[in-house]
Short mmCIF file of N, CA and C in Angstrom, two decimals:
data_model
loop_
_atom_site.label_atom_id
_atom_site.label_comp_id
_atom_site.label_asym_id
_atom_site.label_seq_id
_atom_site.Cartn_x
_atom_site.Cartn_y
_atom_site.Cartn_z
N MET A 1 1.39 22.70 -20.27
CA MET A 1 2.25 23.95 -20.79
C MET A 1 2.77 23.89 -21.70
N GLU A 2 2.82 25.00 -22.66
CA GLU A 2 3.03 24.65 -24.18
C GLU A 2 4.51 25.09 -24.42
N GLN A 3 5.25 24.41 -25.13
CA GLN A 3 6.76 24.73 -25.56
C GLN A 3 7.52 24.62 -24.18
N ALA A 4 7.23 23.93 -23.78
CA ALA A 4 8.04 23.90 -22.01
C ALA A 4 9.34 22.51 -22.36
N PRO A 5 10.13 22.65 -21.44
CA PRO A 5 11.37 21.53 -21.80
C PRO A 5 10.61 20.45 -21.38
N PRO A 6 11.19 19.17 -21.87
CA PRO A 6 10.48 17.95 -21.56
C PRO A 6 10.76 17.55 -20.01
N TRP A 7 11.60 18.24 -19.42
CA TRP A 7 11.96 17.63 -17.71
C TRP A 7 10.74 18.73 -17.14
N MET A 8 10.39 19.79 -17.75
CA MET A 8 9.53 20.68 -16.75
C MET A 8 8.16 19.89 -17.12
N LEU A 9 7.91 19.26 -18.21
CA LEU A 9 6.63 18.42 -18.50
C LEU A 9 6.70 16.94 -17.39
N ARG A 10 7.56 16.25 -17.05
CA ARG A 10 7.41 15.38 -16.17
C ARG A 10 7.65 15.64 -14.85
N ILE A 11 7.89 16.58 -14.74
CA ILE A 11 7.73 16.90 -13.31
C ILE A 11 6.18 17.64 -13.32
N GLU A 12 5.60 18.28 -13.97
CA GLU A 12 4.24 18.75 -14.06
C GLU A 12 3.39 17.17 -14.12
N ARG A 13 3.53 16.61 -14.55
CA ARG A 13 3.10 15.00 -14.88
C ARG A 13 3.17 14.26 -13.32
N ALA A 14 4.13 14.47 -12.93
CA ALA A 14 4.46 13.84 -11.63
C ALA A 14 3.53 14.71 -10.41
N LEU A 15 3.55 16.10 -10.53
CA LEU A 15 2.60 16.81 -9.53
C LEU A 15 1.32 16.40 -9.88
N ASP A 16 0.91 16.25 -11.15
CA ASP A 16 -0.48 15.80 -11.38
C ASP A 16 -1.11 14.28 -10.99
N ILE A 17 -0.21 13.68 -11.08
CA ILE A 17 -0.41 12.60 -10.05
C ILE A 17 -0.69 12.51 -8.52
N LEU A 18 0.43 13.56 -8.06
CA LEU A 18 0.54 13.67 -6.61
C LEU A 18 -0.97 14.32 -6.41
N SER A 19 -1.12 15.12 -7.30
CA SER A 19 -2.73 15.67 -6.93
C SER A 19 -3.74 14.64 -7.20
N LEU A 20 -3.85 14.05 -7.80
CA LEU A 20 -4.83 12.91 -7.96
C LEU A 20 -4.54 12.04 -6.70
N LEU A 21 -3.57 11.40 -6.21
CA LEU A 21 -3.37 10.44 -5.39
C LEU A 21 -4.08 11.35 -4.01
N CYS A 22 -3.61 12.56 -3.91
CA CYS A 22 -4.39 13.18 -2.97
C CYS A 22 -5.72 13.28 -2.92
N MET A 23 -6.46 13.54 -4.01
CA MET A 23 -7.83 13.65 -4.16
C MET A 23 -8.68 12.16 -3.90
N ILE A 24 -7.84 11.24 -4.19
CA ILE A 24 -8.38 9.85 -4.40
C ILE A 24 -8.22 9.61 -2.40
N ALA A 25 -7.34 9.83 -1.70
CA ALA A 25 -7.18 9.80 -0.83
C ALA A 25 -8.26 10.78 0.56
N ALA A 26 -8.46 11.75 -0.15
CA ALA A 26 -9.62 12.71 0.47
C ALA A 26 -10.81 12.07 0.20
N SER A 27 -11.00 11.44 -0.99
CA SER A 27 -12.48 10.93 -1.32
C SER A 27 -12.84 9.34 -0.61
N ILE A 28 -11.43 8.80 -0.65
CA ILE A 28 -11.90 7.66 0.19
C ILE A 28 -12.46 8.22 1.77
N CYS A 29 -12.03 8.90 2.28
CA CYS A 29 -11.79 9.62 3.76
C CYS A 29 -13.32 9.95 3.81
N LEU A 30 -14.01 10.23 2.55
CA LEU A 30 -15.52 11.26 2.52
C LEU A 30 -16.12 9.73 2.52
N VAL A 31 -15.91 8.88 1.86
CA VAL A 31 -16.80 7.60 1.47
C VAL A 31 -16.66 6.93 3.28
N VAL A 32 -15.39 6.83 3.94
CA VAL A 32 -15.47 6.35 5.22
C VAL A 32 -16.71 7.29 6.42
N LEU A 33 -16.17 8.35 5.65
CA LEU A 33 -17.07 9.58 6.83
C LEU A 33 -18.82 9.01 6.80
N VAL A 34 -19.02 9.18 5.44
CA VAL A 34 -20.67 8.60 4.71
C VAL A 34 -21.18 7.35 5.53
N ALA A 35 -20.11 6.32 5.47
CA ALA A 35 -20.10 5.10 6.22
C ALA A 35 -20.46 5.06 7.45
N THR A 36 -19.28 5.86 8.37
CA THR A 36 -19.30 5.68 9.51
C THR A 36 -20.79 6.32 10.33
N PHE A 37 -21.42 7.57 9.25
CA PHE A 37 -22.08 8.12 10.04
C PHE A 37 -23.60 7.29 9.67
N GLY A 38 -23.89 6.55 8.62
CA GLY A 38 -24.66 5.69 8.63
C GLY A 38 -24.77 4.50 9.48
N TRP A 39 -23.57 4.04 10.21
CA TRP A 39 -23.30 3.10 10.80
C TRP A 39 -23.97 4.06 12.59
N LEU A 40 -23.62 5.09 12.60
CA LEU A 40 -23.90 6.10 13.72
C LEU A 40 -25.57 5.93 13.81
N VAL A 41 -26.31 6.18 12.71
CA VAL A 41 -27.62 6.37 12.69
C VAL A 41 -28.19 4.98 12.85
N PHE A 42 -27.73 3.95 12.20
CA PHE A 42 -28.08 2.49 12.44
C PHE A 42 -27.97 2.13 13.83
N GLY A 43 -26.72 2.56 14.60
CA GLY A 43 -26.83 2.15 15.77
C GLY A 43 -27.43 3.10 16.64
N ARG A 44 -27.77 3.88 16.82
CA ARG A 44 -28.65 4.90 17.66
C ARG A 44 -30.17 4.45 17.87
N TYR A 45 -30.66 4.39 16.17
CA TYR A 45 -31.89 4.34 16.31
C TYR A 45 -32.64 3.06 15.97
N VAL A 46 -31.73 1.95 15.48
CA VAL A 46 -31.86 0.58 15.33
C VAL A 46 -31.50 -0.53 16.37
N LEU A 47 -30.59 -0.04 16.86
CA LEU A 47 -29.62 -0.79 17.75
C LEU A 47 -30.12 -0.35 19.26
N ASN A 48 -30.34 0.98 19.56
CA ASN A 48 -30.04 1.72 20.67
C ASN A 48 -29.03 1.56 21.24
N ALA A 49 -28.24 1.70 20.63
CA ALA A 49 -26.41 1.53 21.10
C ALA A 49 -26.11 2.37 20.43
N THR A 50 -25.56 3.79 20.80
CA THR A 50 -25.09 4.97 20.02
C THR A 50 -23.34 4.41 20.11
N PRO A 51 -22.75 4.38 18.57
CA PRO A 51 -21.35 4.29 18.79
C PRO A 51 -20.72 5.57 18.91
N THR A 52 -19.86 5.82 20.48
CA THR A 52 -19.37 7.05 20.54
C THR A 52 -17.88 7.26 19.81
N TRP A 53 -17.25 6.21 19.22
CA TRP A 53 -16.16 6.72 18.60
C TRP A 53 -16.21 7.31 17.22
N VAL A 54 -17.53 7.51 16.74
CA VAL A 54 -18.03 8.07 15.13
C VAL A 54 -17.68 9.77 15.40
N GLU A 55 -17.45 10.22 16.03
CA GLU A 55 -17.47 11.63 16.55
C GLU A 55 -16.17 11.97 16.24
N GLN A 56 -15.32 11.15 17.20
CA GLN A 56 -13.96 11.49 16.63
C GLN A 56 -13.02 11.08 15.57
N LEU A 57 -13.91 9.89 15.12
CA LEU A 57 -13.12 9.89 13.67
C LEU A 57 -13.86 10.46 12.70
N ALA A 58 -14.72 10.90 12.82
CA ALA A 58 -15.03 12.17 11.87
C ALA A 58 -14.52 13.45 11.70
N LEU A 59 -14.50 14.19 12.91
CA LEU A 59 -13.12 14.83 12.85
C LEU A 59 -11.92 14.82 12.79
N LEU A 60 -11.39 13.69 12.78
CA LEU A 60 -10.35 13.25 12.11
C LEU A 60 -10.15 13.11 10.66
N LEU A 61 -11.41 12.58 10.20
CA LEU A 61 -11.75 12.49 8.41
C LEU A 61 -11.65 13.79 8.07
N ILE A 62 -12.48 14.89 8.69
CA ILE A 62 -12.61 16.03 7.66
C ILE A 62 -11.28 16.79 8.09
N CYS A 63 -10.52 16.57 9.11
CA CYS A 63 -9.27 17.26 8.81
C CYS A 63 -8.27 16.90 7.18
N TYR A 64 -8.42 15.53 7.19
CA TYR A 64 -7.63 15.06 6.04
C TYR A 64 -8.39 15.78 4.72
N ILE A 65 -9.63 15.30 4.55
CA ILE A 65 -10.77 15.57 3.84
C ILE A 65 -10.50 17.27 3.62
N THR A 66 -10.35 18.07 4.24
CA THR A 66 -10.34 19.39 3.82
C THR A 66 -8.59 20.00 3.53
N TYR A 67 -7.99 19.30 4.35
CA TYR A 67 -6.23 19.84 4.23
C TYR A 67 -6.01 19.10 2.83
N LEU A 68 -6.62 17.94 2.58
CA LEU A 68 -5.78 17.38 0.99
C LEU A 68 -6.74 18.23 -0.21
N GLY A 69 -8.08 18.34 0.27
CA GLY A 69 -8.62 19.31 -0.72
C GLY A 69 -7.97 20.23 -0.92
N ALA A 70 -7.60 21.06 0.05
CA ALA A 70 -6.84 22.59 -0.18
C ALA A 70 -5.71 22.32 -0.83
N ALA A 71 -4.58 21.51 -0.83
CA ALA A 71 -3.22 21.32 -1.40
C ALA A 71 -3.94 21.17 -2.72
N VAL A 72 -4.90 20.05 -3.20
CA VAL A 72 -5.23 19.86 -4.56
C VAL A 72 -5.70 21.32 -5.18
N GLY A 73 -6.72 22.11 -4.39
CA GLY A 73 -7.36 23.01 -5.02
C GLY A 73 -6.07 24.14 -5.56
N ILE A 74 -4.92 24.20 -4.48
CA ILE A 74 -3.78 25.09 -4.93
C ILE A 74 -3.09 24.42 -6.28
N HIS A 75 -2.99 23.26 -6.31
CA HIS A 75 -2.17 22.89 -7.62
C HIS A 75 -3.16 22.72 -8.73
N GLU A 76 -4.63 22.54 -8.57
CA GLU A 76 -5.38 22.82 -9.68
C GLU A 76 -5.81 23.97 -10.07
N ASN A 77 -5.59 25.20 -9.21
CA ASN A 77 -5.91 26.61 -9.14
C ASN A 77 -7.61 26.52 -9.00
N THR A 78 -8.00 26.04 -8.50
CA THR A 78 -9.46 26.25 -8.19
C THR A 78 -9.65 26.67 -7.02
N HIS A 79 -8.37 26.52 -6.08
CA HIS A 79 -8.76 27.01 -4.17
C HIS A 79 -9.19 28.61 -4.46
N LEU A 80 -9.58 28.72 -3.39
CA LEU A 80 -10.55 30.51 -3.43
C LEU A 80 -9.32 31.48 -3.55
N GLY A 81 -9.34 32.60 -4.91
CA GLY A 81 -8.77 33.42 -4.64
C GLY A 81 -9.31 34.52 -5.58
N VAL A 82 -9.08 35.83 -5.26
CA VAL A 82 -9.58 37.19 -5.78
C VAL A 82 -8.71 37.66 -6.75
N THR A 83 -8.83 37.45 -7.94
CA THR A 83 -8.21 37.75 -9.00
C THR A 83 -8.23 38.88 -9.71
N LEU A 84 -9.33 39.67 -9.28
CA LEU A 84 -9.85 41.15 -9.82
C LEU A 84 -8.70 41.93 -10.13
N PHE A 85 -8.03 42.45 -9.22
CA PHE A 85 -6.95 43.42 -9.62
C PHE A 85 -5.69 42.86 -10.20
N ARG A 86 -5.23 41.85 -9.81
CA ARG A 86 -4.25 41.09 -10.81
C ARG A 86 -4.51 41.25 -12.19
N ASP A 87 -5.78 40.83 -12.42
CA ASP A 87 -6.04 40.73 -14.09
C ASP A 87 -6.65 41.98 -14.85
N MET A 88 -6.95 43.07 -13.81
CA MET A 88 -6.97 44.40 -14.35
C MET A 88 -5.75 44.70 -14.99
N MET A 89 -4.37 44.35 -14.33
CA MET A 89 -3.05 44.86 -14.80
C MET A 89 -2.73 44.44 -15.97
N GLY A 90 -1.62 45.16 -16.79
CA GLY A 90 -1.01 44.73 -18.09
C GLY A 90 -0.32 43.39 -17.69
N GLN A 91 -0.38 42.93 -18.93
CA GLN A 91 0.42 41.49 -19.13
C GLN A 91 1.65 41.15 -18.17
N ARG A 92 2.55 42.32 -18.41
CA ARG A 92 4.01 42.34 -17.63
C ARG A 92 3.50 42.24 -16.25
N ILE A 93 2.70 43.00 -15.53
CA ILE A 93 2.72 43.29 -14.07
C ILE A 93 1.51 41.77 -13.65
N SER A 94 0.63 41.35 -14.58
CA SER A 94 0.01 40.29 -14.09
C SER A 94 0.99 39.23 -13.86
N VAL A 95 2.21 38.74 -14.79
CA VAL A 95 2.83 37.92 -14.80
C VAL A 95 3.86 37.77 -13.64
N PHE A 96 4.15 39.25 -13.28
CA PHE A 96 4.76 39.49 -11.92
C PHE A 96 4.31 39.07 -10.99
N LEU A 97 2.93 39.61 -10.78
CA LEU A 97 2.13 39.23 -9.50
C LEU A 97 2.05 37.81 -9.52
N LYS A 98 1.63 37.12 -10.51
CA LYS A 98 1.30 35.60 -10.46
C LYS A 98 2.80 34.92 -9.68
N LEU A 99 3.79 35.58 -10.25
CA LEU A 99 5.00 34.96 -9.31
C LEU A 99 5.36 35.18 -8.11
N VAL A 100 5.06 36.00 -7.35
CA VAL A 100 4.72 36.90 -6.48
C VAL A 100 3.87 35.99 -5.70
N ILE A 101 2.99 35.81 -5.92
CA ILE A 101 1.68 35.17 -5.63
C ILE A 101 2.06 33.46 -5.13
N ASP A 102 2.73 32.96 -5.91
CA ASP A 102 3.19 31.56 -5.68
C ASP A 102 4.51 31.23 -4.74
N ILE A 103 5.16 32.60 -4.82
CA ILE A 103 6.40 32.77 -3.89
C ILE A 103 5.63 32.59 -2.46
N VAL A 104 4.76 33.63 -2.52
CA VAL A 104 4.12 33.69 -1.09
C VAL A 104 3.22 32.54 -0.65
N LEU A 105 2.48 31.86 -1.84
CA LEU A 105 1.92 30.43 -1.02
C LEU A 105 2.96 29.41 -0.80
N ALA A 106 3.91 29.48 -1.59
CA ALA A 106 5.28 28.27 -1.10
C ALA A 106 5.70 28.82 0.23
N GLY A 107 6.10 29.96 0.76
CA GLY A 107 6.24 30.40 1.99
C GLY A 107 5.20 29.89 2.86
N PHE A 108 3.89 30.51 2.52
CA PHE A 108 3.17 30.04 3.53
C PHE A 108 2.89 28.45 3.87
N GLY A 109 3.09 27.91 2.94
CA GLY A 109 3.11 26.36 3.01
C GLY A 109 4.01 26.10 4.01
N LEU A 110 5.53 26.46 3.41
CA LEU A 110 6.40 25.96 4.19
C LEU A 110 6.48 26.13 6.06
N LEU A 111 5.49 27.51 6.13
CA LEU A 111 5.35 27.92 7.57
C LEU A 111 4.10 26.69 8.15
N MET A 112 3.44 26.41 7.58
CA MET A 112 2.12 25.84 7.91
C MET A 112 2.99 24.42 8.06
N MET A 113 3.88 23.93 7.44
CA MET A 113 4.53 22.47 7.42
C MET A 113 5.44 22.48 8.62
N LEU A 114 5.89 23.54 8.71
CA LEU A 114 6.96 23.38 10.05
C LEU A 114 6.24 23.57 11.40
N ALA A 115 5.22 24.48 11.25
CA ALA A 115 4.74 24.69 12.92
C ALA A 115 3.89 23.07 13.04
N SER A 116 2.98 22.56 11.97
CA SER A 116 2.57 21.53 12.22
C SER A 116 3.41 20.10 12.42
N ILE A 117 4.59 20.41 12.30
CA ILE A 117 5.37 18.98 12.51
C ILE A 117 5.86 19.60 13.99
N GLU A 118 5.95 20.39 14.62
CA GLU A 118 5.54 20.83 15.92
C GLU A 118 4.68 20.44 16.36
N LEU A 119 3.58 20.64 16.01
CA LEU A 119 2.23 20.15 16.79
C LEU A 119 2.43 18.44 16.55
N VAL A 120 2.75 17.64 15.77
CA VAL A 120 2.81 16.01 15.70
C VAL A 120 3.95 16.03 16.30
N MET A 121 4.82 16.56 16.62
CA MET A 121 5.72 16.20 17.48
C MET A 121 5.16 16.35 19.38
N PHE A 122 4.46 17.19 19.46
CA PHE A 122 4.06 17.68 20.73
C PHE A 122 2.85 16.98 21.18
N GLY A 123 1.73 16.46 20.27
CA GLY A 123 0.50 15.61 20.26
C GLY A 123 0.68 14.30 20.22
N TRP A 124 2.23 13.73 20.22
CA TRP A 124 1.90 12.24 20.07
C TRP A 124 2.07 11.56 21.13
N ASP A 125 2.15 11.89 22.45
CA ASP A 125 1.89 11.37 23.45
C ASP A 125 0.48 11.46 24.28
N THR A 126 0.02 12.12 23.29
CA THR A 126 -2.09 12.16 23.95
C THR A 126 -2.34 11.28 23.06
N LEU A 127 -3.48 10.73 23.52
CA LEU A 127 -4.30 9.78 22.98
C LEU A 127 -5.46 10.60 22.38
N LEU A 128 -6.13 10.33 21.20
CA LEU A 128 -7.48 10.60 20.77
C LEU A 128 -8.59 9.72 21.83
N PRO A 129 -9.20 10.67 22.11
CA PRO A 129 -10.52 9.70 22.99
C PRO A 129 -11.43 9.20 22.06
N MET A 130 -11.68 7.78 22.61
CA MET A 130 -12.48 6.48 21.76
C MET A 130 -11.55 6.15 20.78
N LEU A 131 -10.66 6.78 20.31
CA LEU A 131 -10.05 6.07 19.10
C LEU A 131 -8.79 5.20 19.82
N ASN A 132 -8.43 5.75 20.65
CA ASN A 132 -6.80 5.34 20.90
C ASN A 132 -5.74 5.18 20.19
N ILE A 133 -5.66 6.55 19.08
CA ILE A 133 -4.57 6.38 18.34
C ILE A 133 -4.06 8.03 18.70
N PRO A 134 -2.58 8.36 18.38
CA PRO A 134 -2.08 9.88 18.95
C PRO A 134 -3.12 10.79 18.69
N GLU A 135 -3.00 11.98 19.21
CA GLU A 135 -3.40 12.99 18.49
C GLU A 135 -2.77 13.56 17.69
N SER A 136 -1.38 13.24 16.97
CA SER A 136 -0.89 13.54 16.23
C SER A 136 -1.21 13.39 14.64
N PHE A 137 -2.13 12.56 14.76
CA PHE A 137 -2.52 12.19 13.43
C PHE A 137 -3.69 13.35 12.56
N ARG A 138 -4.18 13.63 13.64
CA ARG A 138 -4.71 15.48 13.13
C ARG A 138 -3.96 16.47 12.98
N SER A 139 -2.97 16.56 13.48
CA SER A 139 -2.02 17.43 13.42
C SER A 139 -0.95 17.14 12.13
N LEU A 140 -0.89 15.81 11.60
CA LEU A 140 -0.09 15.41 10.34
C LEU A 140 -0.99 15.85 9.32
N SER A 141 -2.42 15.96 9.05
CA SER A 141 -2.95 16.25 7.99
C SER A 141 -2.55 18.05 7.77
N ALA A 142 -2.46 18.62 8.68
CA ALA A 142 -1.89 19.93 8.41
C ALA A 142 -0.42 20.08 7.82
N ALA A 143 0.27 19.15 8.66
CA ALA A 143 1.90 19.60 8.01
C ALA A 143 2.03 18.75 6.26
N LEU A 144 0.92 17.72 6.23
CA LEU A 144 0.96 17.16 4.89
C LEU A 144 0.66 18.29 3.63
N CYS A 145 -0.53 19.08 4.26
CA CYS A 145 -1.11 20.16 3.57
C CYS A 145 0.24 21.09 3.35
N GLY A 146 0.87 21.59 4.16
CA GLY A 146 1.55 22.55 4.14
C GLY A 146 2.81 22.11 3.21
N GLY A 147 3.44 21.02 3.54
CA GLY A 147 3.98 20.44 2.71
C GLY A 147 4.04 20.26 1.13
N LEU A 148 2.63 19.97 0.93
CA LEU A 148 2.19 19.93 -0.48
C LEU A 148 1.64 21.60 -1.31
N VAL A 149 1.30 22.35 -0.34
CA VAL A 149 1.30 23.57 -1.32
C VAL A 149 2.75 24.28 -1.15
N PHE A 150 3.34 23.98 -0.41
CA PHE A 150 5.02 24.47 -0.72
C PHE A 150 5.52 23.85 -1.97
N VAL A 151 5.43 22.21 -2.21
CA VAL A 151 5.82 21.92 -3.38
C VAL A 151 4.97 22.32 -4.67
N PHE A 152 3.60 22.55 -4.69
CA PHE A 152 2.76 22.44 -5.64
C PHE A 152 3.20 24.03 -6.14
N ALA A 153 2.81 25.14 -4.98
CA ALA A 153 3.40 26.59 -5.63
C ALA A 153 4.77 26.99 -5.76
N GLY A 154 5.18 26.27 -4.88
CA GLY A 154 6.77 26.40 -4.99
C GLY A 154 7.42 26.14 -6.37
N LEU A 155 7.33 24.71 -6.72
CA LEU A 155 7.64 24.55 -8.08
C LEU A 155 7.08 25.13 -9.38
N ARG A 156 5.51 25.57 -9.07
CA ARG A 156 4.65 26.65 -10.30
C ARG A 156 5.66 27.72 -10.20
N ALA A 157 6.28 28.78 -9.29
CA ALA A 157 6.88 29.36 -9.23
C ALA A 157 8.15 29.41 -9.98
N VAL A 158 8.80 28.45 -9.85
CA VAL A 158 10.18 28.07 -10.25
C VAL A 158 9.91 28.02 -11.75
N PHE A 159 8.91 26.90 -12.23
CA PHE A 159 8.53 27.13 -13.41
C PHE A 159 7.86 28.47 -14.53
N ARG A 160 7.20 29.15 -13.40
CA ARG A 160 6.96 30.47 -14.12
C ARG A 160 8.37 31.24 -14.03
N PHE A 161 9.18 31.57 -13.32
CA PHE A 161 10.31 32.20 -13.44
C PHE A 161 11.27 31.85 -15.00
N ILE A 162 11.21 30.18 -14.97
CA ILE A 162 12.08 29.76 -15.74
C ILE A 162 11.41 30.20 -17.23
N CYS A 163 10.05 30.12 -17.32
CA CYS A 163 9.59 30.54 -18.52
C CYS A 163 9.55 32.15 -18.70
N LEU A 164 9.36 32.91 -17.60
CA LEU A 164 9.75 34.47 -17.66
C LEU A 164 11.08 34.56 -18.45
N ILE A 165 11.96 33.64 -18.12
CA ILE A 165 13.69 33.97 -18.52
C ILE A 165 13.63 33.25 -19.76
N MET A 166 13.13 32.25 -20.19
CA MET A 166 13.31 32.06 -21.69
C MET A 166 12.38 32.72 -22.72
N GLY A 167 11.36 33.74 -22.18
CA GLY A 167 10.52 34.57 -23.02
C GLY A 167 9.22 33.79 -23.40
N ARG A 168 8.69 32.87 -22.89
CA ARG A 168 7.63 31.94 -23.07
C ARG A 168 6.65 31.94 -22.11
N PRO A 169 5.65 32.18 -22.50
CA PRO A 169 4.36 32.14 -21.53
C PRO A 169 4.34 30.82 -20.81
N TYR A 170 3.50 31.09 -19.43
CA TYR A 170 3.43 29.79 -18.39
C TYR A 170 2.29 29.52 -18.48
N ILE A 171 1.49 28.75 -19.07
CA ILE A 171 0.43 27.94 -19.24
C ILE A 171 0.02 27.04 -17.85
N GLU A 172 -1.19 27.20 -17.19
CA GLU A 172 -1.10 26.66 -15.96
C GLU A 172 -2.58 26.35 -15.91
N LYS A 173 -2.66 25.11 -15.73
CA LYS A 173 -4.42 24.61 -15.61
C LYS A 173 -5.29 25.56 -16.26
N GLY A 174 -5.07 25.70 -17.42
CA GLY A 174 -6.58 26.66 -18.26
C GLY A 174 -6.24 28.26 -17.88
N ILE A 175 -5.01 28.62 -17.05
CA ILE A 175 -5.12 29.76 -17.12
C ILE A 175 -3.73 30.47 -17.76
N VAL A 176 -3.78 31.25 -18.46
CA VAL A 176 -2.69 31.79 -19.17
C VAL A 176 -1.70 32.72 -18.40
#
């Protein structure tokens, strides 16, 4: 952000670090996923003993890869979005629409987090087959994603609103 207050820059930097940590975690999950499928192929075709736990672990890892990646996409403005109509509007309407979109995204993230927390609590007594860990670990990835989307989009909406009041443009991840 250009000409932003120092406290806003510090928060943006903290959000960038949080986003980086999420991307590192998703990347580690992807490496583990590839390694376990390598073990699956080796076990099936070389040892002639298929490891049955790989499928359940893959499903769990894909949840974390997908949800953490989506949250990072919201923060980095690389997540899927249709901006044609917003970009066709004038500057003032476009700024207002960006603020509304951030508020809606934050609300969606909050609802997703709250609903997923209910799933985490509901599935705690059920174990994932072959892994013997609570089913809640799958739902936890959705709760984390919802919380991260709420934080990323919510703070961006707050920053956008403050910059609007100050009469300064809010510059975000390559988008004015």
